[in-house]
Each structure stands twice: as structure tokens, then as C-alpha cells.
Amino acid sequence: MDPKERSIDKASQQLIQRMADLGQENAWDRLEKQMPQCGFGKQGVCCRICSMGPCRITKKAPAGVCGADADTIAARNLLRMIASGAAAHSDHGRDIAHTFKMAIDSANCDYMIKDERKLKEVAARFGIKTDGKEIKEIATELFDIVMNDFGRHEGTLSTVAAYASPARLKIWQQLGVTPRSIDREIVEIMHRTHMGVGADYKNLVKQGIRCSLADGWGGSLIATELSDILFGSPQAIRFGANLGVLDEKQVNIIVHGHEPALSDIVVAVSQEDELIKMAEEKGAEGINIAGICCTANEILMRHGIAVAGNFLQQELAVMTGAVDVMLVDVQCIMPALGSLSSCFHTKLITTSPKCKIPGAEHIGFSEDKATEVARTIVKTAIDNFVNRRGDINIPKAKEHGVAGFTTENTFYNLGGTFRGTFRPLNDGVISGRLRGAAGVVGCNNPKQTHDYCHIAMMKELIKNDVLVVSTGCGAIAAGKAGLMRPDAAAKYCGKGLREICETVGIPPVLHVGSCVDNSRILTILANIVAEGGLGEDFADLPVAGAAPEWMSEKAVSIGMYFVASGVYTVIAEPLPVLGSENLTRYLTDEIEKEVGGKWAFERDPIKAAGMMIEHIESKRDALGINEKTERKLYDMEARRELTF
Ligand code: SF4
Ligand code: MSK
């Protein structure tokens, strides 16, 4: 297949071609070999959860051996995806919480609390008194509360109560989906979907909603908030993006996966004189760290470390021949990297006991010996620099952008240094210069042309004066395409959004972090509602969400918690539920009456953007802010009141 059909990214096209020339297989090739994919799996009507099966639903056999029909089977499969996605995010949150505890308790720890201001702000949300207290005391109280959220047996998740709006809480309470604890909701999915338990698809989906809320408003939110306190809250920061950030003359280390605990220390030790000298003795000019996937986003947001690429570029990075170590933690790491890296000099190093890969070297990481492990890994890369073989093929492609936007600093960017407020954003929406906002997030998927859906959708939205916030691999796609440059506003935006971006000094696509940082989008929405003038609840807001290249179970959990938070959410590949007409209708229509949001499936990103814009306009109509107002002549006083 022509590399241009596989990716719109020129650097990727170059390396896809190189893989073909060398007879190396990549995700696109393996997808072709999988075709045609199993129709039962796609439709969600294959069940293999007991040994009377596997059962597949057909016209001839409309029920499995136990009598489960398409609705039950598709709902159970969907719930198990949500459980897995929520588990991945929440276990990330739990690991960060343990590191946080270590930083509080041990004076000799490699971690410390870097953002005391955020610690106090977060503590205050949970009702922790901070006046006159030592940082250690506040942090310990906060840890006890959030840690309890993982295993509590009854009650309401404390993070939900602390962060969600009262109107939203009421909706969840009435529906009986307020999460009690993170682990409990995941466990309960596994129980309810066991053979012979839940069979009512709507009742099953309710538990899926509850579990996804425990992810977005719980595990992911804890990961984000504690990471900011521990590693420092991101600030607007310039970064380089795409495979061109690799440097032939330096030792190149790629960090890949999701968790920042090790990569943050790798960044620090790579600047140590002793290690730089060691690299120079091997003939290198220095040590270059770059990232892939969400580990990249974590260190990009906090340190401005360049991002080499997103999910579908992990194999391509090895093909440059210039990656001396690919260091991985957890999630989104293709097992294919094991055999691919063995064909090159690249050392693939796994570090988590949860993620070992055949063909990789394992250097076990634990937070109590973080610096020691980080130094060992950097030294391994330095020693491997001299083992490079053959041609080095680093594409020239490299873009620049500004990342590091958070709920808190967006607040200040909008209001100006002295006026922290979302008022200007709400006013911009009310005046119509900004039509609304959209979250475009998520993965890559070789079923869609790499990066195309993200970029086409984002361009269509910003052209129509819709501000875009992005996380994960979608954000990396935007960075590579130049949509995170402040001057992108002049090039791609409608007049209203352009004026706003230029006045505030922000790009039209805001990088708000990694996959767990989708929780930042939830808290931004909560702030917009709290600011007033745009309704009482998230479902009233002129906003929409999308994951135009999703592939991960985490994306299903993310999508479900946005829908359950009142957000219309469009994804490209349909959820594997189409084999159940009832479940499909419920998720894409009826659920809206219950939670205010609903799912939509559309592979064409321009059409999908059109659906989002239509939804945004319908919300504007409902708010009564689409009415034409009389032209107003501004006197000096009125001008002073203008916020943009
Ligand atoms: Fe078949 Fe029912 Fe067992 Fe599923 S639970 S495999 S539908 S018998
Ligand atoms: S890394 S979950 S491919 S966004 Fe978070 Fe990218 Fe999706 Fe992984």
C-alpha cells in the first residue's frame, strides 16, 4: 500500500517506505493480514465467558447456550472494555499516589512535592484545613482521603463530591450511578458480567457508566492532581515534535508508555555532567531524550522535552536506526517492538513488573531507587551508542508548538495575570465570537489514515470558531501538524476564534496533557459552568467531544465518562455493539434523556466535525445565545468592559 494512504505525516511515510524496503512488518501490514476481521467480534456478539461457549449470535441462533441474547452479550463485552480502561487509568493513579506517599514520608526520596500551591488548592476542595499546617501534614491528609477512594466499600467517591457540579451530582444520584470507589466499580463489572449474572442491557450499562465515572472523576483525576503536585504543574512551554527531534550525533533515548515517575528522573539524570562526559567519551555530542505516547506528554508538559511521535510511530522510531534505548513503562506498547528492535541495535527496556515483553531487557523500576535505575538505563543507552549499524534514517520533519495548558493556567491565560477567571471564555461564547469548544482526543488506529482524522477534524472545528482542547496521541498529531503554534490561529481559524487566540496569546488547539489528563477537560467544564451564563450543567454547554482515531479500551471508558457527564461524543470506529439494535439505539439516542450526553459513530472526520458543530449550535439555541442582537455602538465605558 502507498505510504501516503497509511499516514499523512511525511516523516512516517518515509519510514513506512523504509520498512517496506527492508521487508519489515508494521501495524498496517499486520492489519492487512488480519483482514477480513471477525464480524462477530466487530458487532460485539461473540461471547466466550464460559465453557458452554464460545457462542455467536446469528439469525439462526439468536441466543447463546445459556440464553443470553445479542443485547446481553454486547453490553457485557462493552462493560469489560470499560473495566479494563478504567483499571489502566486508575492503576496509574494508584502508582502516582504511592510515589506521592513516599515523597511525603522519606527525606531521602528522589521525589518531592514541587507545587505546594496546588497541594493547598486541592486539599481545600476536600475540606482539609491548610492554614498553619506543615506541607507534610496537608499532603498526608490528602493522601489518606484519595487512597481511601480506591478501596472504600460504601458512600460516594470523595473526588466526585469535591469536583463535580451539584447539578451533575444530582443527575448521577437519581440514576443510581454515583461511583462508590474505584476498585469496587471495576470489580462489580467483572461480577455483573460473569456468566449468569446481569442480563438486562440497560442495567448493565448503568454499571459501565458508574465505573467510567470512577475513572474520569476518580482514578484519572487523582493521577492528574497528584502528578501536578509531585512533578510540578505544567506551564505554557515550547516543544519540538516529530521524528526529526532525534539527533544522529547524540545518544537518543525514547521514553514510551504512560507513567511519569521514571521518565521524570531520566530527564533529570540525563543532564548530569558525569553522564554527558561519558556520552562524549563514546563519541556522542550529548544525551537526547524524546517521548512517544503519553509518557511523552507528561514530560513535554512539564519539561518541554520533545515528542518523537504518537502511537503509530513507535515502530517507525526504531526504523531510524538512531534510537539507542527505547524505555517503556505501561500501556500502548506494541509487543512487536520486541522482535523489531532485535533487528536493530536499539535496546528495548521494560521497567514495570506489569509489562514484560519477549525480546526486551528488563530493568526493574521502583520509586525507592529511581535515580539509580534511571542512571543505569542512561548508561545502557550510552554504551549502546557505539553499536549503531547501517544507515541512520532520521526524517527531517520537526514542528514546534506551545503545550502545557491546564485548568488552572488556562484560567490565568484567559483572565490575565491579575484576573484568574473563566469569564472571558464564557463571554466569548455568549457573544458568539467563539461558538463553543471541543475535546479531540485519543489514539491512532491503522484503520484510519494516521493523523488524518485528528487534523482534518481539528481544522474544520477551528475554521468554524470552535476552540479545541486535546490530549494523548491526538495532541501529538496536532503538535506535529503545527496546530499548536500560536500563529496557527491566523492560518486556520475563523475570525472570532482568531481574534481570541491572538488577544490571549494561545494556539487554537490547546495541549492539555496525557490520557489521564482528560480529567483536566472535565474540570475545565466544571469551571465554565461555575462561572455562569452558560446554563446550570455540563449538558447545557455548547461543547462536544471526539476520538477520531481511537483504538484503546481506555478510550471507551473516557468516552463513556464524557457521555455520562453530559457531553455529545463522536468516535470513528463504532463501539462493538452494532450486533445489538437495542443497545446501539440506547447508547446513541435514548441515553441522552438520562445523562444529557450520547455517543455517535462517524468515520469521516469532516462529517463528524459537522455533527459536533451542529450539536454546539443546538446548545447555543437552547441557551438563547444565538439570537441576533442589535448592533451596539460602544462608548469608552463599554469598551473597558470588553474582555477580549
Ligand atoms: Fe455462551 Fe452464555 Fe457461556 Fe456466553 S455465558 S459463552 S452466551 S453459554
Ligand atoms: S497513548 S491510549 S494510543 S491516546 Fe495515551 Fe495514545 Fe491512545 Fe495510548
XYZ file of C-alpha atoms and ligand atoms in Angstrom:
660
model
C 0.000 0.000 0.000
C 1.181 3.531 -0.752
C 2.642 5.029 2.474
C 0.525 8.138 1.774
C -2.604 6.060 2.299
C -1.253 4.933 5.651
C -0.224 8.288 7.096
C -0.476 11.969 6.251
C 2.691 12.572 8.257
C 5.680 12.904 5.906
C 8.190 11.569 8.453
C 6.028 8.498 8.946
C 5.582 7.986 5.201
C 9.370 7.987 4.766
C 9.885 5.325 7.420
C 6.904 3.216 6.339
C 8.588 3.063 2.933
C 11.891 2.124 4.582
C 10.178 -0.703 6.450
C 8.768 -1.993 3.168
C 12.187 -1.759 1.516
C 13.775 -3.767 4.325
C 10.952 -6.312 4.440
C 9.986 -5.317 7.991
C 6.395 -5.631 9.087
C 4.456 -2.909 10.869
C 0.972 -2.449 12.337
C -0.508 -1.562 8.935
C 0.884 -4.765 7.375
C -0.394 -6.870 10.255
C -3.837 -5.242 9.935
C -3.929 -6.258 6.267
C -3.098 -9.833 7.231
C -5.941 -9.807 9.769
C -8.479 -8.914 7.084
C -11.295 -9.760 6.945
C -11.665 -9.271 10.680
C -14.210 -11.310 12.603
C -17.698 -9.869 12.059
C -18.976 -11.297 15.338
C -16.216 -9.567 17.294
C -16.850 -6.300 15.466
C -20.567 -6.457 16.216
C -19.936 -7.412 19.826
C -21.999 -10.599 19.632
C -19.376 -13.231 20.391
C -19.348 -14.482 23.985
C -16.620 -16.675 25.426
C -17.035 -16.063 29.114
C -17.970 -19.644 29.997
C -17.052 -23.050 28.682
C -20.501 -23.794 27.292
C -19.420 -21.308 24.615
C -17.942 -19.642 22.706
C -21.381 -18.569 21.473
C -22.061 -16.356 18.480
C -25.369 -14.684 17.777
C -26.852 -15.234 14.318
C -30.373 -15.213 12.878
C -30.390 -18.987 13.214
C -29.029 -18.887 16.769
C -30.343 -15.714 18.443
C -29.209 -16.821 21.911
C -26.140 -18.422 23.436
C -26.292 -21.784 25.216
C -27.368 -20.041 28.449
C -29.982 -17.964 26.644
C -28.032 -14.685 26.589
C -29.130 -12.666 23.576
C -27.311 -10.062 21.461
C -28.255 -7.232 23.845
C -26.828 -9.005 26.880
C -23.681 -10.232 25.172
C -22.843 -6.890 23.512
C -23.474 -4.990 26.762
C -21.307 -7.400 28.770
C -18.470 -7.086 26.250
C -18.723 -3.299 26.318
C -18.602 -3.241 30.104
C -15.493 -5.379 30.182
C -13.787 -2.870 27.881
C -14.742 -0.086 30.275
C -13.460 -2.080 33.252
C -10.106 -2.616 31.572
C -9.773 1.012 30.517
C -10.740 2.294 33.945
C -8.338 -0.184 35.567
C -5.435 1.033 33.432
C -6.013 4.710 34.245
C -6.780 4.101 37.880
C -3.810 1.832 38.485
C -1.715 4.663 37.039
C -3.378 6.941 39.617
C -2.648 4.462 42.398
C 1.052 4.249 41.432
C 1.315 8.026 41.475
C -0.375 8.065 44.902
C 2.239 5.621 46.237
C 5.046 7.798 44.885
C 3.339 10.792 46.484
C 3.282 8.995 49.840
C 6.957 8.134 49.514
C 7.780 11.777 48.824
C 5.894 12.802 51.964
C 7.417 10.202 54.256
C 11.045 9.957 53.221
C 13.524 12.796 53.434
C 15.971 10.936 51.155
C 13.427 10.151 48.491
C 14.122 11.075 44.838
C 10.714 12.743 44.688
C 9.448 15.812 46.462
C 6.374 17.984 46.489
C 7.071 20.581 43.829
C 3.797 22.502 43.703
C 2.760 23.490 47.229
C 0.192 25.977 45.925
C -1.664 23.283 44.021
C -1.411 20.964 47.030
C -3.230 23.556 49.129
C -5.837 24.220 46.424
C -6.566 20.513 46.017
C -6.610 19.936 49.788
C -9.121 22.762 50.202
C -11.503 21.029 47.778
C -11.605 18.069 50.142
C -12.255 20.301 53.121
C -8.729 19.927 54.516
C -7.774 22.986 56.552
C -4.396 24.260 55.390
C -3.793 27.363 57.499
C -0.864 26.976 59.862
C -0.231 23.392 58.809
C 3.045 21.895 57.581
C 3.106 20.760 53.954
C 3.741 17.198 55.115
C 0.633 17.238 57.283
C -1.595 18.578 54.489
C -0.177 16.086 51.992
C -0.698 13.183 54.388
C -4.335 14.120 54.945
C -4.875 14.412 51.208
C -3.196 11.063 50.568
C -5.404 9.346 53.152
C -8.552 10.697 51.519
C -7.700 9.867 47.912
C -6.177 6.485 48.741
C -9.377 5.569 50.527
C -11.207 6.237 47.238
C -9.614 3.169 45.683
C -10.938 0.648 48.179
C -13.869 2.239 50.010
C -16.873 -0.076 50.338
C -19.750 2.383 50.616
C -20.576 6.054 50.142
C -19.510 8.333 47.314
C -16.103 8.753 45.753
C -14.663 11.792 47.529
C -13.189 13.174 44.287
C -16.626 13.169 42.646
C -18.110 15.074 45.543
C -15.176 17.522 45.548
C -15.042 18.295 41.825
C -18.332 17.633 40.023
C -21.026 20.313 39.837
C -24.084 19.948 42.129
C -26.428 19.642 39.137
C -24.392 16.779 37.711
C -24.160 15.001 41.038
C -27.940 15.134 41.308
C -28.356 13.516 37.880
C -25.995 10.677 38.792
C -27.654 10.179 42.164
C -31.118 9.986 40.618
C -29.886 7.457 38.104
C -28.048 5.445 40.773
C -24.662 5.669 39.049
C -22.633 7.764 41.508
C -19.411 5.823 41.942
C -18.633 4.475 45.401
C -14.995 3.571 44.964
C -12.628 2.989 42.095
C -11.726 -0.650 42.611
C -15.260 -1.630 43.633
C -16.806 -0.424 40.386
C -14.247 -2.333 38.314
C -14.751 -5.490 40.374
C -18.503 -5.140 40.153
C -18.330 -5.029 36.344
C -16.457 -8.310 36.360
C -19.078 -9.790 38.677
C -22.116 -8.457 36.844
C -20.757 -9.705 33.502
C -19.938 -13.187 34.816
C -21.991 -15.998 33.337
C -25.483 -15.983 34.739
C -25.489 -12.599 36.487
C -26.677 -9.393 34.721
C -28.746 -9.886 31.585
C -30.656 -6.577 31.311
C -28.564 -4.468 28.913
C -29.665 -1.109 30.329
C -28.916 -2.178 33.860
C -25.532 -3.477 32.730
C -24.725 -0.159 31.031
C -25.547 1.660 34.264
C -22.641 -0.126 35.918
C -20.466 0.755 32.915
C -21.356 4.401 33.495
C -20.597 4.155 37.203
C -17.226 2.524 36.534
C -16.262 5.057 33.858
C -17.123 7.906 36.248
C -14.851 6.291 38.827
C -12.144 6.528 36.164
C -12.620 10.096 34.903
C -13.691 11.757 38.133
C -11.635 9.340 40.253
C -8.541 7.409 39.178
C -7.569 9.663 36.275
C -8.295 12.821 38.236
C -6.167 11.576 41.147
C -3.338 10.791 38.688
C -3.506 14.312 37.238
C -3.800 16.229 40.500
C -1.107 14.297 42.370
C 1.236 14.392 39.363
C 0.933 18.180 39.259
C 1.687 18.434 42.973
C 4.555 15.969 42.776
C 6.237 16.761 39.470
C 5.125 20.381 39.178
C 2.094 21.823 37.429
C 2.653 22.367 33.721
C 3.104 25.891 32.415
C 2.893 27.040 28.816
C 6.083 25.686 27.285
C 7.606 25.444 23.816
C 8.302 21.997 22.369
C 9.551 20.247 19.254
C 7.537 17.459 17.630
C 8.056 14.572 15.230
C 10.816 12.101 14.472
C 13.116 14.906 13.367
C 13.723 15.645 17.070
C 16.024 12.609 17.161
C 19.648 13.636 16.751
C 22.118 11.460 14.871
C 25.026 12.912 16.828
C 23.585 12.350 20.286
C 22.657 9.349 22.376
C 18.907 9.034 21.786
C 16.626 7.669 24.492
C 12.919 7.353 23.780
C 10.565 7.093 26.734
C 7.265 5.463 25.842
C 4.123 4.486 27.711
C 2.163 6.471 30.276
C 3.600 6.965 33.726
C 5.886 9.883 34.517
C 7.630 8.563 37.662
C 10.702 7.094 35.953
C 10.835 9.324 32.876
C 10.856 12.449 35.051
C 14.036 11.196 36.764
C 15.556 10.050 33.446
C 15.191 13.629 32.208
C 16.974 14.891 35.332
C 19.903 12.441 35.292
C 20.459 12.876 31.546
C 21.654 16.390 32.391
C 24.302 15.187 34.888
C 27.837 16.183 33.891
C 29.230 12.740 34.577
C 26.794 11.063 32.185
C 27.230 13.712 29.499
C 31.003 13.243 29.743
C 30.543 9.500 29.449
C 28.477 10.035 26.289
C 31.148 12.316 24.865
C 33.819 9.690 25.514
C 31.781 7.349 23.311
C 31.801 9.933 20.523
C 28.339 11.406 21.087
C 27.658 15.137 21.400
C 25.186 14.699 24.239
C 22.141 12.850 25.528
C 18.822 13.481 23.820
C 15.547 12.437 25.440
C 12.372 12.267 23.379
C 8.982 10.727 24.033
C 6.255 8.676 22.422
C 2.596 8.416 23.532
C 1.593 9.733 26.930
C 4.883 9.385 28.791
C 5.931 11.915 26.154
C 3.001 14.156 27.018
C 3.828 14.043 30.728
C 7.441 15.203 30.319
C 6.609 17.510 27.438
C 4.063 19.373 29.572
C 6.457 19.773 32.494
C 9.928 19.982 30.950
C 9.430 20.870 27.289
C 11.012 17.538 26.288
C 10.474 16.934 22.577
C 7.933 14.420 21.393
C 9.143 11.981 18.732
C 5.692 10.764 17.797
C 2.379 9.191 18.655
C 1.140 5.608 18.923
C 1.652 4.509 15.298
C 5.165 5.936 15.217
C 6.651 3.656 17.881
C 7.843 1.086 15.339
C 8.911 3.836 12.934
C 11.168 5.375 15.593
C 13.170 2.136 15.781
C 13.482 2.224 11.969
C 15.512 5.423 12.171
C 18.407 3.305 13.444
C 19.187 6.143 15.853
C 17.303 5.057 18.970
C 19.844 3.705 21.433
C 17.305 2.809 24.098
C 13.537 2.644 23.965
C 12.429 2.743 27.563
C 8.861 1.644 28.195
C 6.604 1.624 31.238
C 2.944 0.632 30.749
C 0.119 0.848 28.167
C 0.086 1.266 24.387
C 3.421 -0.503 23.915
C 3.226 -2.831 20.928
C 4.652 -6.302 21.645
C 6.001 -6.065 18.080
C 8.746 -3.786 19.408
C 10.477 -6.840 20.922
C 11.249 -8.563 17.639
C 11.675 -5.334 15.657
C 14.290 -3.877 17.994
C 16.248 -7.147 17.875
C 16.795 -6.464 14.136
C 18.440 -3.143 15.021
C 20.881 -2.039 17.687
C 18.012 -0.495 19.712
C 17.674 -1.872 23.220
C 14.076 -2.195 24.319
C 13.954 -1.890 28.103
C 10.866 -2.756 30.106
C 10.729 -1.388 33.637
C 7.377 -2.337 35.181
C 6.604 -5.780 36.633
C 3.217 -5.334 34.933
C 4.720 -5.060 31.449
C 7.350 -7.539 30.326
C 7.830 -8.158 26.593
C 9.635 -11.033 24.885
C 12.813 -9.674 23.289
C 13.150 -6.816 25.782
C 15.676 -6.420 28.540
C 14.009 -5.886 31.925
C 15.435 -3.358 34.360
C 13.019 -3.314 37.270
C 11.996 0.136 38.433
C 10.880 1.003 41.906
C 10.384 4.505 43.244
C 12.802 3.965 46.157
C 15.737 3.543 43.772
C 14.548 5.808 40.959
C 17.787 7.713 40.352
C 19.892 4.559 40.445
C 17.642 2.833 37.882
C 17.491 5.953 35.689
C 21.306 6.199 35.666
C 21.643 2.510 34.761
C 19.282 2.993 31.833
C 21.018 6.137 30.573
C 24.404 4.369 30.837
C 22.980 1.427 28.871
C 21.993 3.852 26.117
C 25.423 5.494 26.147
C 27.165 2.119 25.861
C 24.827 1.178 23.023
C 25.591 4.335 21.003
C 28.709 2.710 19.510
C 26.692 -0.309 18.367
C 24.699 1.596 15.751
C 24.784 -0.208 12.462
C 23.997 0.674 8.878
C 22.345 3.857 7.729
C 20.750 6.279 10.092
C 17.429 7.498 8.682
C 16.094 10.345 10.737
C 13.414 12.232 8.796
C 13.914 15.973 8.715
C 10.325 16.647 9.836
C 10.172 18.689 13.022
C 7.473 21.149 14.087
C 7.220 23.482 17.040
C 4.355 24.363 19.305
C 3.299 25.507 22.748
C 1.935 22.984 25.245
C 1.319 22.904 28.977
C -2.241 24.214 29.351
C -4.119 23.194 32.476
C -7.389 24.059 34.159
C -5.512 26.412 36.442
C -3.221 28.192 33.993
C -5.869 28.404 31.254
C -7.767 30.246 33.942
C -4.964 32.768 34.215
C -4.211 32.947 30.496
C -7.805 33.900 29.916
C -8.140 36.369 32.699
C -4.711 37.882 32.503
C -2.101 37.529 35.252
C -4.083 39.504 37.761
C -7.555 38.228 36.982
C -7.853 34.485 37.245
C -11.277 33.790 35.757
C -13.112 31.881 33.059
C -15.311 34.948 32.490
C -13.652 35.959 29.214
C -14.129 32.456 27.823
C -17.802 32.371 28.795
C -18.287 35.888 27.430
C -16.560 34.932 24.181
C -19.015 32.051 23.780
C -22.022 34.168 24.738
C -21.041 36.921 22.277
C -20.736 34.274 19.551
C -17.167 35.049 18.567
C -16.369 31.644 19.971
C -19.116 29.178 19.024
C -18.047 26.649 21.635
C -15.309 24.161 22.487
C -14.449 20.607 21.515
C -12.217 17.962 23.046
C -10.490 15.992 20.275
C -8.546 13.252 21.984
C -7.275 9.716 21.766
C -5.196 7.275 19.871
C -4.156 6.335 16.355
C -5.636 3.330 14.624
C -4.245 1.852 11.380
C -7.843 1.541 10.183
C -7.777 5.306 9.738
C -5.054 7.125 7.796
C -2.590 8.030 10.548
C -3.175 11.551 11.930
C -5.589 12.440 9.108
C -8.777 12.215 11.143
C -7.355 14.235 14.034
C -6.025 17.003 11.838
C -8.950 17.216 9.414
C -11.404 17.357 12.320
C -9.432 19.934 14.277
C -9.004 22.182 11.216
C -12.717 22.013 10.463
C -13.596 22.905 14.048
C -11.230 25.850 14.415
C -12.250 27.151 10.972
C -15.755 27.327 12.436
C -14.658 29.188 15.567
C -14.684 26.193 17.871
C -11.751 26.127 20.317
C -10.121 22.678 20.515
C -8.540 21.094 23.562
C -6.598 17.901 23.049
C -4.801 15.132 24.932
C -2.929 11.923 24.194
C -1.952 10.985 20.670
C -4.414 13.477 19.177
C -2.478 16.269 20.858
C 0.777 14.906 19.449
C -0.789 14.820 15.965
C -1.797 18.472 16.374
C 1.698 19.425 17.549
C 3.293 17.749 14.519
C 0.852 19.483 12.151
C 1.643 22.946 13.513
C -1.787 23.483 15.091
C -0.202 24.255 18.459
C 1.777 27.199 17.149
C 0.243 30.499 18.219
C 0.474 31.678 14.589
C -1.771 28.768 13.566
C -4.701 30.977 14.557
C -4.081 33.352 11.640
C -3.716 30.464 9.228
C -6.574 28.154 10.144
C -9.156 29.870 12.368
C -12.407 31.656 11.743
C -12.392 35.366 12.511
C -13.813 35.112 16.031
C -11.507 32.385 17.302
C -8.564 34.045 15.612
C -9.201 37.299 17.483
C -9.485 35.471 20.770
C -6.314 33.403 20.249
C -4.353 36.468 19.216
C -5.602 38.538 22.139
C -4.950 35.874 24.760
C -1.793 34.575 23.056
C -2.836 30.939 22.777
C -2.870 28.488 19.885
C -6.289 27.349 18.609
C -5.598 23.776 19.719
C -4.632 23.566 23.381
C -2.473 20.676 24.584
C -3.885 19.732 27.980
C -1.858 16.606 28.572
C -1.881 12.838 28.594
C -4.747 10.317 28.595
C -5.351 10.610 32.360
C -5.405 14.386 31.851
C -8.770 14.117 30.139
C -9.768 14.797 33.729
C -8.499 18.352 33.084
C -11.191 18.715 30.422
C -13.805 17.680 32.995
C -12.552 20.260 35.479
C -12.429 22.950 32.770
C -16.097 22.180 32.028
C -16.890 22.408 35.754
C -15.225 25.824 35.870
C -17.140 27.072 32.838
C -20.441 26.026 34.430
C -19.442 27.578 37.762
C -18.501 30.847 36.010
C -22.140 31.237 34.968
C -24.099 32.397 31.944
C -23.970 29.121 30.030
C -26.519 27.002 31.841
C -26.584 25.022 35.036
C -24.989 21.797 33.909
C -22.361 20.377 31.530
C -25.156 19.160 29.252
C -26.210 22.784 28.668
C -22.781 23.822 27.352
C -22.044 24.288 23.650
C -19.306 21.658 23.702
C -18.650 18.260 22.125
C -16.033 15.524 22.300
C -14.413 13.203 19.781
C -11.889 10.393 19.474
C -11.444 10.197 15.702
C -8.714 7.526 15.687
C -9.422 5.631 18.911
C -8.293 2.058 19.471
C -7.797 1.518 23.221
C -10.207 0.220 25.876
C -9.204 3.332 27.827
C -10.889 5.382 25.100
C -14.153 3.510 25.722
C -14.002 4.377 29.402
C -13.114 8.001 28.553
C -15.946 8.249 26.032
C -18.421 6.802 28.499
C -17.477 9.207 31.292
C -17.811 12.159 28.915
C -21.217 10.940 27.713
C -22.252 10.345 31.331
C -21.051 13.860 32.148
C -23.420 15.293 29.545
C -21.098 15.570 26.536
C -22.025 14.564 22.982
C -19.154 12.293 21.911
C -18.339 11.216 18.352
C -15.960 8.357 17.660
C -14.762 6.944 14.349
C -14.751 3.150 14.679
C -18.159 2.265 16.137
C -18.237 0.663 19.562
C -18.513 -3.102 19.110
C -22.256 -3.060 19.826
C -23.854 -2.887 16.377
C -24.989 -6.511 16.632
C -27.492 -5.315 19.220
C -30.008 -2.860 17.797
C -31.393 -2.122 21.236
C -28.030 -1.368 22.817
C -26.938 0.728 19.818
C -30.139 2.787 19.970
C -29.750 3.214 23.710
C -26.141 4.446 23.521
C -26.635 6.711 20.514
C -30.035 8.124 21.412
C -32.038 7.159 24.492
C -29.196 7.573 26.975
C -29.253 11.336 26.286
C -32.528 11.683 28.198
C -30.861 10.148 31.235
C -27.409 11.734 31.305
C -27.515 14.598 28.785
C -24.799 13.183 26.526
C -24.799 10.437 23.904
C -22.478 8.551 21.555
C -22.253 8.941 17.779
C -20.201 6.922 15.299
C -18.777 8.574 12.152
C -15.573 7.629 10.354
C -15.436 10.717 8.107
C -13.762 13.403 10.266
C -15.269 16.324 8.340
C -18.763 14.906 8.680
C -18.059 14.168 12.341
C -16.892 17.762 12.892
C -20.097 18.938 11.184
C -22.138 16.829 13.622
C -20.243 18.358 16.545
C -20.789 21.892 15.223
C -24.478 21.192 14.704
C -24.709 19.952 18.286
C -22.855 23.032 19.557
C -25.247 25.307 17.651
C -28.267 23.449 19.034
C -26.949 24.044 22.566
C -26.438 27.715 21.732
C -30.031 27.875 20.501
C -31.256 26.263 23.714
C -29.262 28.772 25.761
C -30.800 31.614 23.770
C -27.397 32.990 22.783
C -27.855 32.540 19.061
C -30.395 35.318 18.811
C -29.236 38.206 16.693
C -28.597 41.186 18.898
C -28.868 44.793 17.793
C -25.631 46.362 16.689
C -24.242 48.313 19.567
C -22.105 51.418 19.490
C -19.565 51.221 22.265
C -18.706 54.196 24.424
C -15.489 54.229 26.437
C -17.082 52.601 29.449
C -18.497 49.727 27.407
C -15.127 49.235 25.736
C -13.430 48.890 29.098
C -15.829 46.094 29.917
C -14.844 44.151 26.777
C -12.769 41.212 27.855
C -11.192 40.156 24.576
Fe -22.426 -18.841 25.700
Fe -23.855 -17.896 27.767
Fe -21.452 -19.008 28.203
Fe -21.622 -16.651 26.975
S -22.195 -17.109 29.065
S -20.314 -18.381 26.367
S -23.530 -16.866 25.802
S -23.269 -20.008 27.360
S -1.133 6.972 24.395
S -4.369 5.320 24.909
S -2.664 5.401 21.960
S -4.033 8.313 23.115
Fe -2.179 7.660 25.926
Fe -2.148 7.362 22.563
Fe -4.448 6.177 22.958
Fe -2.337 5.207 24.052
